[in-house]
Amino acid sequence: MSDCIFCKIAGGEIPASLVHQDESVIAFKDLNPQAPLHVLVVPRRHIATLNDLESDDDALVGSMFRVAAQLAKAHGYADRGYRTVFNCNREAGQSVFHLHLHLLAGRGLSWPPG
Ligand code: 5GP
Ligand code: ZN
């Protein structure tokens, strides 16, 4: 997707503060962090929303969660706690239509979310 900001980050066309990269997934700091640690875990391949996943993507999504857990641990939040969130479509607040898993940590996170 030539006009997708996360495809451009994955392709190295737009800079980002990368904290992880492998053959299928990258992770980088959110530009507008909502917690002391706010990372986006993103598949390299363009997938618009959670609704667009297929059964072949199960391993990819598992890998996204594993990367998030590894990053939480690496930053010292495994025991304190952290949150992972996929926003899907308008009412959930999705603003970038390339699948991404938010990892938030470093402050008390209220429930239910707003
Ligand atoms: P959403 O609202 O779609 O769930 O989350 C999109 C996230 O992407 C937002 O938290 C927003 O701050 C972040 N974001 C949008 N554009 C950029 C960008 O160019 N670089 C980075 N690092 N984050 C971005
Ligand atoms: Zn994309």
Tab-separated table of N, CA, C and O and ligand atoms in Angstrom, residues 1-8 42-48 96-99, ligand 2:
chain	number	residue	atom	x	y	z
A	1	MET	N	0.865	-1.200	0.000
A	1	MET	CA	0.000	0.000	0.000
A	1	MET	C	0.899	1.246	0.000
A	1	MET	O	1.539	1.566	0.996
A	2	SER	N	0.902	1.957	-1.106
A	2	SER	CA	1.863	3.049	-1.272
A	2	SER	C	1.546	4.241	-0.374
A	2	SER	O	2.433	5.021	-0.049
A	3	ASP	N	0.275	4.407	0.030
A	3	ASP	CA	-0.069	5.575	0.830
A	3	ASP	C	-0.243	5.243	2.315
A	3	ASP	O	-0.807	6.031	3.061
A	4	CYS	N	0.255	4.107	2.732
A	4	CYS	CA	0.063	3.675	4.127
A	4	CYS	C	1.305	4.019	4.951
A	4	CYS	O	2.416	3.600	4.618
A	5	ILE	N	1.080	4.756	6.038
A	5	ILE	CA	2.201	5.236	6.843
A	5	ILE	C	3.002	4.093	7.479
A	5	ILE	O	4.231	4.158	7.550
A	6	PHE	N	2.307	3.027	7.912
A	6	PHE	CA	3.037	1.929	8.549
A	6	PHE	C	3.767	1.068	7.512
A	6	PHE	O	4.823	0.508	7.810
A	7	CYS	N	3.238	0.961	6.293
A	7	CYS	CA	3.999	0.315	5.218
A	7	CYS	C	5.270	1.111	4.946
A	7	CYS	O	6.339	0.525	4.707
A	8	LYS	N	5.161	2.427	4.976
A	8	LYS	CA	6.341	3.264	4.723
A	8	LYS	C	7.370	3.112	5.840
A	8	LYS	O	8.576	3.084	5.582
A	42	VAL	N	3.718	-4.284	14.656
A	42	VAL	CA	3.102	-4.128	13.333
A	42	VAL	C	3.606	-5.229	12.391
A	42	VAL	O	4.826	-5.430	12.270
A	43	PRO	N	2.692	-5.903	11.688
A	43	PRO	CA	3.163	-6.847	10.667
A	43	PRO	C	3.755	-6.086	9.484
A	43	PRO	O	3.273	-5.011	9.133
A	44	ARG	N	4.801	-6.627	8.877
A	44	ARG	CA	5.370	-5.971	7.696
A	44	ARG	C	4.359	-5.923	6.560
A	44	ARG	O	4.302	-4.962	5.804
A	45	ARG	N	3.554	-6.974	6.454
A	45	ARG	CA	2.564	-7.062	5.372
A	45	ARG	C	1.358	-6.182	5.696
A	45	ARG	O	0.925	-6.117	6.847
A	46	HIS	N	0.818	-5.530	4.680
A	46	HIS	CA	-0.341	-4.658	4.908
A	46	HIS	C	-1.607	-5.485	5.140
A	46	HIS	O	-2.055	-6.215	4.247
A	47	ILE	N	-2.166	-5.334	6.333
A	47	ILE	CA	-3.471	-5.909	6.696
A	47	ILE	C	-4.224	-4.744	7.320
A	47	ILE	O	-3.710	-4.112	8.253
A	48	ALA	N	-5.407	-4.413	6.810
A	48	ALA	CA	-6.045	-3.151	7.213
A	48	ALA	C	-6.555	-3.186	8.656
A	48	ALA	O	-6.291	-2.271	9.443
A	96	VAL	N	-5.130	4.450	12.116
A	96	VAL	CA	-4.205	3.990	11.065
A	96	VAL	C	-4.683	2.605	10.635
A	96	VAL	O	-4.739	1.672	11.457
A	97	PHE	N	-5.005	2.494	9.338
A	97	PHE	CA	-5.619	1.257	8.860
A	97	PHE	C	-4.575	0.299	8.283
A	97	PHE	O	-4.647	-0.126	7.128
A	98	HIS	N	-3.625	-0.001	9.146
A	98	HIS	CA	-2.640	-1.079	8.970
A	98	HIS	C	-2.552	-1.690	10.361
A	98	HIS	O	-2.195	-0.988	11.325
A	99	LEU	N	-2.886	-2.962	10.444
A	99	LEU	CA	-2.999	-3.650	11.727
A	99	LEU	C	-1.833	-3.318	12.665
A	99	LEU	O	-0.673	-3.293	12.231
B	2	ZN	ZN	0.203	-0.664	5.371
